[in-house]
Coordinates of C-alpha atoms in Angstrom, one line a residue:
M15 CA 74.8 16.5 -4.5
G16 CA 77.8 16.4 -5.8
D17 CA 79.1 12.8 -7.6
E18 CA 75.5 11.4 -7.1
A19 CA 74.6 14.4 -9.4
A20 CA 76.6 13.1 -12.2
E21 CA 75.5 10.2 -12.2
Y22 CA 72.0 10.7 -12.3
Y23 CA 72.5 12.7 -14.9
D24 CA 75.1 10.0 -16.3
R25 CA 71.6 7.8 -16.9
M26 CA 69.5 11.3 -17.8
L27 CA 71.7 11.8 -21.0
V28 CA 72.0 7.8 -21.9
D29 CA 68.9 7.3 -22.1
A30 CA 68.4 11.1 -23.9
E31 CA 67.3 10.9 -27.5
W32 CA 68.9 14.4 -27.6
G33 CA 72.2 13.7 -25.8
E34 CA 74.7 13.8 -28.4
A35 CA 74.3 17.4 -28.9
F36 CA 72.6 20.0 -27.3
C37 CA 72.1 23.3 -25.2
L38 CA 70.7 23.9 -21.4
T39 CA 70.6 28.0 -20.0
F40 CA 69.0 28.7 -16.9
V41 CA 68.7 31.6 -15.4
R42 CA 66.4 33.1 -13.4
G43 CA 64.1 36.3 -11.8
L44 CA 62.3 36.7 -15.3
D45 CA 59.2 35.0 -16.9
E46 CA 58.7 32.4 -20.2
S47 CA 58.1 35.9 -22.9
A48 CA 62.0 37.8 -21.5
L49 CA 63.6 34.7 -21.7
I50 CA 61.9 34.5 -25.4
S51 CA 62.8 38.1 -26.3
A52 CA 66.2 37.3 -25.1
F53 CA 67.1 34.4 -27.4
G54 CA 65.5 36.5 -30.3
G55 CA 62.5 34.6 -30.7
D56 CA 59.1 36.6 -30.5
P57 CA 56.7 35.4 -27.7
A58 CA 53.2 36.0 -29.4
A59 CA 54.4 33.2 -31.4
V60 CA 55.1 30.2 -29.1
R61 CA 53.8 26.9 -30.3
S62 CA 52.7 23.7 -28.8
P63 CA 55.3 20.7 -28.6
V64 CA 53.2 19.3 -31.8
D65 CA 52.2 22.8 -33.8
L66 CA 55.9 23.3 -33.8
A67 CA 56.8 19.5 -34.8
Q68 CA 54.8 20.0 -37.7
V69 CA 56.4 23.5 -38.5
L70 CA 59.8 22.7 -38.8
D71 CA 58.7 19.3 -40.5
T72 CA 58.4 21.9 -43.4
F73 CA 62.0 22.5 -44.0
R74 CA 64.4 20.6 -45.8
Y75 CA 66.6 18.4 -43.4
G76 CA 69.6 20.4 -41.7
E77 CA 67.5 24.2 -42.8
E78 CA 65.3 23.8 -39.5
P79 CA 65.4 27.5 -38.2
A80 CA 66.4 27.5 -34.8
T81 CA 64.2 26.7 -31.7
L82 CA 64.2 26.7 -27.6
L83 CA 61.9 24.9 -25.2
I84 CA 61.1 26.9 -21.4
A85 CA 60.5 24.7 -18.7
T86 CA 60.5 26.5 -15.7
A87 CA 62.3 24.9 -12.7
G88 CA 61.9 26.6 -9.0
D89 CA 62.7 29.8 -9.6
W90 CA 64.6 28.7 -12.4
R91 CA 62.9 29.2 -16.1
I92 CA 65.7 26.6 -18.3
G93 CA 65.3 27.1 -22.3
I94 CA 66.5 24.3 -23.9
E95 CA 67.4 24.0 -27.7
V96 CA 68.2 20.1 -28.7
N97 CA 71.0 20.2 -31.8
G98 CA 71.2 24.3 -30.6
G99 CA 73.7 26.5 -28.7
Q100 CA 72.3 29.9 -29.2
G101 CA 72.3 29.6 -25.6
W102 CA 76.0 29.0 -25.4
R103 CA 77.0 32.2 -27.5
A104 CA 78.0 35.6 -24.8
E105 CA 75.7 37.3 -26.6
V106 CA 72.4 35.9 -26.0
L107 CA 73.4 34.9 -21.9
R108 CA 74.2 38.2 -21.2
R109 CA 71.0 39.7 -22.6
A110 CA 69.0 36.4 -20.9
A111 CA 71.2 38.1 -17.3
A112 CA 70.1 41.3 -17.8
A113 CA 66.4 40.2 -18.2
G114 CA 66.7 38.4 -14.4
D115 CA 68.7 38.9 -11.6
G116 CA 72.2 39.3 -13.5
T117 CA 73.2 35.3 -13.7
A118 CA 73.1 33.0 -16.6
L119 CA 74.2 29.7 -17.0
S120 CA 74.8 27.3 -19.9
V121 CA 75.4 24.0 -20.2
F122 CA 76.4 23.4 -23.6
R123 CA 77.6 19.7 -26.3
D124 CA 77.9 19.9 -30.2
I125 CA 78.8 16.9 -32.3
S126 CA 81.9 18.2 -33.2
G127 CA 83.5 18.2 -29.1
R128 CA 82.5 21.2 -28.4
S129 CA 82.1 21.0 -24.6
E130 CA 81.4 23.7 -22.3
F131 CA 79.7 25.9 -19.5
T132 CA 79.3 29.2 -19.4
Y133 CA 79.1 31.3 -16.1
V134 CA 77.5 34.9 -16.5
T135 CA 77.5 38.2 -13.9
G136 CA 77.0 41.6 -14.8
D137 CA 77.0 41.6 -18.1
R138 CA 80.0 38.9 -18.5
V139 CA 81.4 36.0 -19.5
Q140 CA 83.2 35.6 -16.0
A141 CA 84.2 31.4 -16.6
V142 CA 84.2 29.3 -19.3
I143 CA 85.0 25.2 -18.3
D144 CA 86.0 23.1 -21.1
H145 CA 83.5 19.5 -19.9
I146 CA 86.4 17.5 -21.1
R147 CA 89.6 19.3 -20.4
P148 CA 88.6 21.6 -17.0
Q149 CA 91.9 22.8 -16.8
R150 CA 90.9 24.7 -19.9
R151 CA 89.7 28.3 -19.2
S152 CA 88.9 31.0 -19.7
G153 CA 86.5 34.5 -19.1
T154 CA 87.2 37.7 -17.3
N155 CA 87.2 35.0 -13.4
P156 CA 87.8 31.8 -14.8
E157 CA 88.6 30.0 -11.0
V158 CA 85.4 32.3 -9.4
L159 CA 83.2 28.2 -9.6
D160 CA 86.4 26.4 -8.2
A161 CA 84.2 26.4 -4.5
L162 CA 81.9 24.3 -6.5
L163 CA 84.2 21.9 -9.0
A164 CA 85.0 20.0 -5.7
G165 CA 84.2 15.9 -6.8
L166 CA 82.7 16.9 -10.1
P167 CA 83.7 14.3 -12.6
F168 CA 84.4 16.4 -15.4
G169 CA 87.0 14.7 -18.5
H170 CA 85.3 11.5 -18.4
R171 CA 86.4 10.4 -14.8
D172 CA 84.7 7.5 -13.4
D173 CA 83.1 6.8 -17.5
I174 CA 80.5 9.7 -16.6
I175 CA 79.8 11.6 -19.4
P176 CA 81.4 15.1 -19.2
E177 CA 78.3 17.2 -19.4
A178 CA 76.9 15.5 -16.9
A179 CA 79.6 16.6 -14.3
G180 CA 78.1 19.9 -15.6
L181 CA 74.8 19.9 -14.8
A182 CA 75.8 18.4 -11.8
L183 CA 77.3 21.9 -11.2
A184 CA 74.2 24.0 -12.3
E185 CA 72.5 22.5 -10.1
R186 CA 74.9 22.8 -7.3
I187 CA 74.5 27.3 -7.9
T188 CA 71.0 26.3 -8.7
G189 CA 69.9 24.3 -6.6
V190 CA 67.1 22.9 -8.7
R191 CA 67.6 19.2 -10.1
L192 CA 66.0 19.0 -14.2
P193 CA 63.7 16.1 -14.7
L194 CA 64.5 12.5 -15.9
D195 CA 61.5 12.6 -18.7
L196 CA 62.7 16.5 -19.0
L197 CA 61.6 16.4 -22.8
E198 CA 59.2 14.2 -22.5
Q199 CA 56.7 17.3 -20.8
D200 CA 54.1 19.3 -22.7
L201 CA 57.0 22.4 -23.7
P202 CA 55.7 25.5 -25.2
G203 CA 58.3 26.4 -27.9
V204 CA 59.1 29.1 -30.7
I205 CA 61.5 29.7 -33.4
L206 CA 64.1 32.1 -33.2
T207 CA 65.9 34.6 -35.0
P208 CA 69.9 34.4 -33.5
V209 CA 70.7 37.5 -32.3
P210 CA 73.4 39.1 -34.0
D211 CA 77.2 38.6 -32.9
D212 CA 78.2 42.1 -31.0
L213 CA 80.3 44.7 -33.3
V214 CA 83.0 43.8 -30.5
P215 CA 83.5 40.6 -28.8
E216 CA 83.5 40.9 -25.6
G217 CA 87.2 40.3 -25.0
G218 CA 88.1 43.0 -27.1
R219 CA 86.3 45.8 -25.3
G220 CA 88.7 48.5 -24.4
L221 CA 92.1 47.7 -26.2
A222 CA 93.8 50.1 -27.7
A223 CA 93.4 48.7 -31.6
L224 CA 89.6 49.9 -31.6
D225 CA 90.4 53.6 -30.6
H226 CA 91.8 53.3 -34.8
P227 CA 89.8 56.3 -36.2
F228 CA 88.7 54.3 -39.0
I229 CA 87.6 51.0 -36.8
R230 CA 85.5 53.8 -34.9
R231 CA 84.3 55.9 -37.8
M232 CA 82.9 51.9 -38.7
L233 CA 81.5 51.0 -35.1
A234 CA 79.7 54.0 -35.2
A235 CA 78.4 53.4 -38.6
P236 CA 78.2 49.9 -39.7
T237 CA 76.3 50.4 -42.7
R238 CA 76.3 48.9 -46.3
E239 CA 77.4 52.3 -47.7
N240 CA 80.7 51.4 -45.7
L241 CA 81.1 48.3 -46.3
P242 CA 83.4 49.1 -49.3
A243 CA 85.8 50.5 -46.7
M244 CA 85.4 48.0 -44.2
L245 CA 86.8 45.6 -47.5
A246 CA 90.1 47.9 -48.3
F247 CA 91.4 48.0 -45.1
R248 CA 90.6 44.9 -43.4
T249 CA 92.3 43.1 -46.6
R250 CA 95.3 44.7 -46.1
L251 CA 95.4 44.5 -42.6
I252 CA 95.8 40.5 -44.1
A253 CA 98.4 41.2 -47.3
E254 CA 100.3 43.6 -44.1
D255 CA 99.9 40.6 -41.3
A256 CA 100.8 37.9 -44.2
G257 CA 104.2 39.6 -45.4
L258 CA 102.8 40.1 -49.1
L259 CA 102.0 44.4 -49.7
G260 CA 104.8 44.0 -52.3
E261 CA 103.9 41.5 -54.6
P262 CA 102.8 43.4 -57.5
A263 CA 99.4 41.5 -57.3
V264 CA 98.2 42.3 -54.5
Q265 CA 99.3 45.7 -54.5
G266 CA 96.8 46.2 -57.5
V267 CA 93.9 44.7 -56.0
L268 CA 94.1 47.1 -52.7
T269 CA 94.6 49.8 -55.2
A270 CA 90.9 48.6 -56.6
L271 CA 89.4 48.3 -53.6
D272 CA 91.2 51.7 -51.7
A273 CA 89.4 52.9 -55.1
D274 CA 86.2 51.3 -54.6
R275 CA 86.2 50.1 -58.3
P276 CA 86.6 46.0 -59.4
A277 CA 89.8 44.6 -60.0
A278 CA 91.0 43.8 -63.1
P279 CA 90.2 41.0 -64.7
E280 CA 94.2 39.6 -65.1
L281 CA 94.5 40.0 -61.7
R282 CA 93.0 36.8 -61.1
A283 CA 95.6 34.8 -62.8
R284 CA 98.3 36.3 -61.6
L285 CA 97.1 36.4 -57.7
R286 CA 96.6 32.7 -58.6
E287 CA 100.6 32.5 -60.0
L288 CA 101.0 33.8 -56.7
H289 CA 99.0 31.1 -55.1
Q290 CA 100.9 28.5 -56.9
R291 CA 104.5 29.9 -56.6
L292 CA 104.1 30.3 -52.2
A293 CA 102.9 26.5 -52.1
G294 CA 104.4 25.3 -49.2
D295 CA 103.2 28.3 -47.4
L296 CA 99.7 27.3 -46.4
Q297 CA 99.2 30.4 -44.0
A298 CA 100.6 32.8 -47.0
M299 CA 98.2 30.2 -49.4
N300 CA 95.3 31.3 -47.0
A301 CA 96.4 35.3 -47.7
V302 CA 96.4 35.0 -50.9
Q303 CA 93.2 33.4 -51.3
D304 CA 91.6 36.1 -49.1
V305 CA 92.8 38.4 -51.3
A306 CA 91.1 37.0 -54.3
A307 CA 87.9 36.8 -52.2
A308 CA 87.7 40.5 -51.5
A309 CA 88.6 41.4 -55.2
F310 CA 86.8 39.4 -57.0
D311 CA 82.6 40.1 -56.2
T312 CA 80.4 36.8 -56.6
G313 CA 77.5 39.0 -55.6
D314 CA 77.3 37.9 -51.8
P315 CA 79.3 41.0 -49.9
V316 CA 80.1 38.6 -47.4
E317 CA 81.9 36.4 -49.4
R318 CA 84.5 39.2 -50.1
F319 CA 85.4 39.1 -46.1
A320 CA 86.5 35.8 -46.2
T321 CA 88.3 34.4 -43.1
T322 CA 90.6 31.9 -44.3
Y323 CA 94.1 33.7 -42.9
A324 CA 94.6 33.1 -39.1
I325 CA 96.2 37.2 -38.9
H326 CA 99.1 36.8 -36.2
D327 CA 99.4 40.5 -34.9
S328 CA 97.0 40.5 -32.1
D329 CA 96.1 44.3 -33.5
R330 CA 95.9 43.6 -36.9
S331 CA 93.3 40.5 -35.3
L332 CA 90.8 42.6 -33.5
Q333 CA 90.4 45.1 -36.2
A334 CA 89.8 42.5 -39.0
V335 CA 87.1 40.7 -36.3
V336 CA 85.6 43.7 -35.7
L337 CA 85.2 45.2 -39.3
R338 CA 83.5 41.7 -40.4
R339 CA 80.9 41.6 -37.7
C340 CA 80.3 45.3 -39.3
A341 CA 79.8 44.2 -42.8
L342 CA 77.7 40.9 -41.8
H343 CA 75.3 44.0 -40.0
A344 CA 75.5 45.8 -42.9
V345 CA 73.9 43.3 -44.9
P346 CA 70.6 41.9 -44.1
S347 CA 70.0 38.7 -43.4
A348 CA 69.3 35.8 -46.0
A349 CA 65.3 35.6 -46.4
P350 CA 64.3 32.1 -44.9
V351 CA 64.8 28.9 -46.6
A352 CA 60.8 28.7 -47.9
P353 CA 59.8 25.5 -46.8
S354 CA 59.2 22.8 -48.5
A355 CA 56.8 19.7 -49.2
P356 CA 57.6 17.5 -45.5
V357 CA 59.8 14.4 -46.2
P358 CA 60.4 11.3 -43.4
A359 CA 63.1 13.1 -40.9
P360 CA 66.0 10.9 -41.5
A361 CA 68.3 10.1 -37.8
P362 CA 69.4 13.2 -35.9
V363 CA 72.0 15.2 -35.9
T364 CA 74.6 14.7 -39.2
A365 CA 76.3 18.1 -39.3
P366 CA 78.1 19.8 -36.4
P367 CA 76.9 23.7 -36.4
R368 CA 79.4 25.1 -39.1
T369 CA 82.0 27.3 -37.0
A370 CA 84.6 30.2 -38.9
A371 CA 86.8 27.5 -39.7
T372 CA 85.0 25.1 -40.3
S373 CA 82.7 27.9 -43.3
S374 CA 86.3 28.6 -43.9
A375 CA 88.3 25.4 -45.2
Y376 CA 84.7 23.9 -46.8
A377 CA 85.0 27.6 -49.2
V378 CA 88.5 26.6 -50.1
V379 CA 87.1 23.4 -51.5
A380 CA 83.8 23.8 -52.5
K381 CA 84.5 24.6 -55.8
E382 CA 86.5 22.0 -56.8
F383 CA 83.6 19.1 -55.3
A384 CA 81.1 20.8 -56.9
V385 CA 83.3 19.8 -60.6
W386 CA 83.5 16.4 -59.9
D387 CA 81.1 14.0 -60.9
P388 CA 79.3 11.4 -58.2
G389 CA 81.0 8.4 -58.6
K390 CA 84.5 10.7 -57.6
Q391 CA 83.1 12.3 -54.9
R392 CA 81.6 9.8 -52.8
T393 CA 84.7 8.3 -53.4
V394 CA 85.9 10.8 -51.7
T395 CA 83.9 11.3 -49.0
R396 CA 84.7 7.3 -47.9
W397 CA 88.5 8.4 -48.3
L398 CA 87.9 11.3 -45.9
A399 CA 85.5 8.7 -42.7
R400 CA 87.9 6.4 -43.0
R401 CA 91.0 9.6 -42.8
A402 CA 88.7 10.7 -39.9
F403 CA 88.6 6.9 -37.8
E404 CA 92.9 6.7 -38.3
V405 CA 94.0 10.7 -37.0
A406 CA 91.3 9.3 -34.0
G407 CA 92.9 6.7 -33.9
L408 CA 89.8 4.8 -34.3
A409 CA 90.1 2.4 -37.5
T410 CA 92.4 -0.4 -35.8
L411 CA 89.4 -1.7 -33.1
D412 CA 88.2 -4.7 -34.0
W413 CA 85.0 -3.2 -34.4
A414 CA 85.8 -0.2 -36.9
R415 CA 87.5 -2.3 -39.4
P416 CA 84.4 -4.2 -41.1
A417 CA 82.7 -0.8 -40.9
L418 CA 85.0 0.7 -42.6
E419 CA 85.3 -2.7 -45.3
A420 CA 81.5 -1.9 -45.7
L421 CA 82.2 1.6 -46.6
D422 CA 85.1 1.0 -49.3
R423 CA 81.9 -1.6 -51.0
G424 CA 79.8 0.7 -50.5
E425 CA 77.6 -1.4 -48.6
P426 CA 75.7 -0.5 -45.8
L427 CA 76.9 -0.5 -42.6
P428 CA 76.7 -3.1 -40.1
F429 CA 75.2 -1.1 -37.3
P430 CA 71.8 -2.1 -36.1
D431 CA 71.9 2.1 -35.2
R432 CA 73.7 4.8 -34.0
R433 CA 73.6 4.6 -30.7
S434 CA 74.9 1.1 -31.1
V435 CA 78.0 2.5 -32.3
F436 CA 78.1 5.5 -29.3
R437 CA 78.2 2.8 -26.7
L438 CA 81.3 1.5 -28.3
I439 CA 83.5 4.6 -28.2
S440 CA 82.4 5.5 -24.3
A441 CA 85.4 6.6 -22.2
A442 CA 85.5 3.2 -20.5
A443 CA 84.9 0.9 -24.2
L444 CA 87.8 3.5 -25.4
V445 CA 90.3 2.3 -22.4
T446 CA 89.6 -1.4 -22.4
A447 CA 89.5 -1.6 -26.4
T448 CA 92.5 0.0 -26.8
T449 CA 94.4 -0.7 -23.2
G450 CA 92.7 -4.5 -22.2
L451 CA 92.0 -3.1 -18.9
P452 CA 89.0 -2.2 -17.9
L453 CA 88.7 1.4 -16.7
D454 CA 89.1 1.1 -12.6
Q455 CA 92.3 -1.9 -13.6
L456 CA 94.3 1.5 -15.1
E457 CA 96.0 2.6 -12.1
N458 CA 99.3 4.1 -12.5
R459 CA 99.8 1.4 -16.0
L460 CA 100.2 3.9 -18.5
T461 CA 102.8 7.1 -19.2
E462 CA 101.7 10.3 -18.9
S463 CA 102.6 10.2 -22.9
Q464 CA 99.7 7.3 -23.4
R465 CA 97.2 9.1 -21.5
A466 CA 97.6 12.1 -23.0
E467 CA 96.6 10.1 -26.2
L468 CA 94.2 8.2 -24.8
R469 CA 92.5 11.2 -24.1
E470 CA 92.8 12.4 -27.6
R471 CA 91.1 9.8 -28.4
I472 CA 88.3 10.0 -26.4
D473 CA 87.5 13.5 -28.1
R474 CA 87.7 12.5 -31.3
A475 CA 85.9 9.6 -31.2
P476 CA 82.4 11.5 -31.5
M477 CA 83.2 13.3 -34.3
A478 CA 84.4 10.5 -36.2
V479 CA 81.9 8.6 -35.5
I480 CA 79.2 10.7 -37.2
T481 CA 81.5 11.1 -40.0
I482 CA 81.2 7.5 -41.0
F483 CA 77.2 8.1 -41.4
N484 CA 78.0 11.8 -42.7
T485 CA 79.1 9.2 -46.0
A486 CA 75.3 7.5 -46.1
N487 CA 73.4 10.7 -47.6
P488 CA 72.1 9.8 -50.8
D489 CA 72.7 13.3 -52.0
P490 CA 76.6 12.4 -53.4
A491 CA 77.1 15.8 -53.0
R492 CA 75.7 16.6 -49.4
A493 CA 77.7 13.4 -47.9
L494 CA 80.6 14.7 -49.5
E495 CA 79.8 18.3 -47.8
D496 CA 78.4 17.1 -44.8
T497 CA 81.9 14.6 -44.2
F498 CA 84.4 16.7 -45.2
V499 CA 83.2 19.2 -42.3
T500 CA 83.2 16.3 -39.8
A501 CA 86.3 14.6 -41.2
L502 CA 87.8 18.2 -40.4
E503 CA 87.0 18.0 -37.0
T504 CA 89.1 15.7 -36.2
F505 CA 92.1 17.5 -37.5
D506 CA 91.5 19.4 -34.2
G507 CA 92.1 23.0 -35.7
R508 CA 94.6 21.8 -38.4
P509 CA 92.7 22.3 -42.0
E510 CA 95.3 22.8 -43.7
D511 CA 96.5 19.6 -43.6
L512 CA 93.4 17.5 -44.3
I513 CA 93.2 20.0 -47.9
A514 CA 96.9 19.3 -48.3
E515 CA 96.4 15.5 -48.1
L516 CA 93.2 15.5 -50.0
R517 CA 94.8 17.2 -52.6
A518 CA 97.6 15.3 -53.4
Q519 CA 94.6 12.1 -53.1
F520 CA 92.6 13.2 -55.6
C521 CA 93.9 16.8 -57.5

């Protein structure tokens, strides 16, 4: 095992239709039913691959429920999610480990570029390793797997897909090798009901911030009846952290929330004025948006617990996260999407699973997008794709320029298929396109700054490519939404920058 195993899994992922986004979860010491239950599925509802595909075909594209396929290799059960990530979540991995012999691990990649190996034992996440930047680790014991990492080509080393190194690490831990035709086998599958988030994030367990009497009461009773109190307390946390407690409009909202009564209608205009007055301070503006969301009921209780503002104080931040999770627990899940008539499935994978950050950023601009006419929606969509290519450092490459020009003219993209483009953004291809040198001839010819810039380009390239394909959605509104979300990922955690640029250009 070692580099040979990584090369084996590299071939597997290159050839696999599911290789762009997936999660493989390994658990030992449990049966198929126990694995399904740990993921939130019903063991009595297992279907054949054909039956499962027929059920999924009845859902609108992009609204399909989470699914799980189950394989067996040696003593290990393997949960397979194509374009899914329940097995990446600590809540699911801990449940699976507890149902087995106490150990679970997963190899995860989504199309936004997030790529992680997670290892759980003893009801704790021991280590999370970033496949692309393996020096980035977290968990209770981040170095626990160090003895097994030697020689594994994480970070695109040797032009190996980073997740292939993760699968090689899984092989070192489990002692089992996955067959190349894994998803061509007749594997049983099941539709999942996602396991709820823990009320307290694993990293927050035992921290003093949770000893606050109010937080303890809400954790003991995360019910709908307590939603008004949670909303009032959480909104005050945001206002206090952002230094807005002295603003009369904010005080008016807090007074109304404390009394569990509707905010006065005139507060809407006063909050808008405050938002405008704070122009230039994006964090303060975000805080005002969250206060406004809490103040005015749109009919969806969850929307009132907006998360646009990033709380600085660690205690307040943990308390706000816990209260939002309590609120989500108190509000019944949305009803399942009613199946529509079967429709032809478009090319797989066009939008990443929504994170809290991307959902919050989209919420900031969603109302503006909705009132634009289709022509403007298309114009902004094309601009977003070009910005994604520019930020990812791809716009000047020989193959990218004709694609962006075709996009500007409203013509089809000049690619035979999606996979042909992904071959153009492999580590080796990007190194050669950027430097004119093959990957194996770089040696010490780049400065550390140049290497860092090249790594950033390699990391952001997949999301930029997904962005340009998202522009082709026949629905202008959906194309705009999906393109904004994927373009946002190329800005690497800076949603306010993209939103500011967009508004300066089009608003």
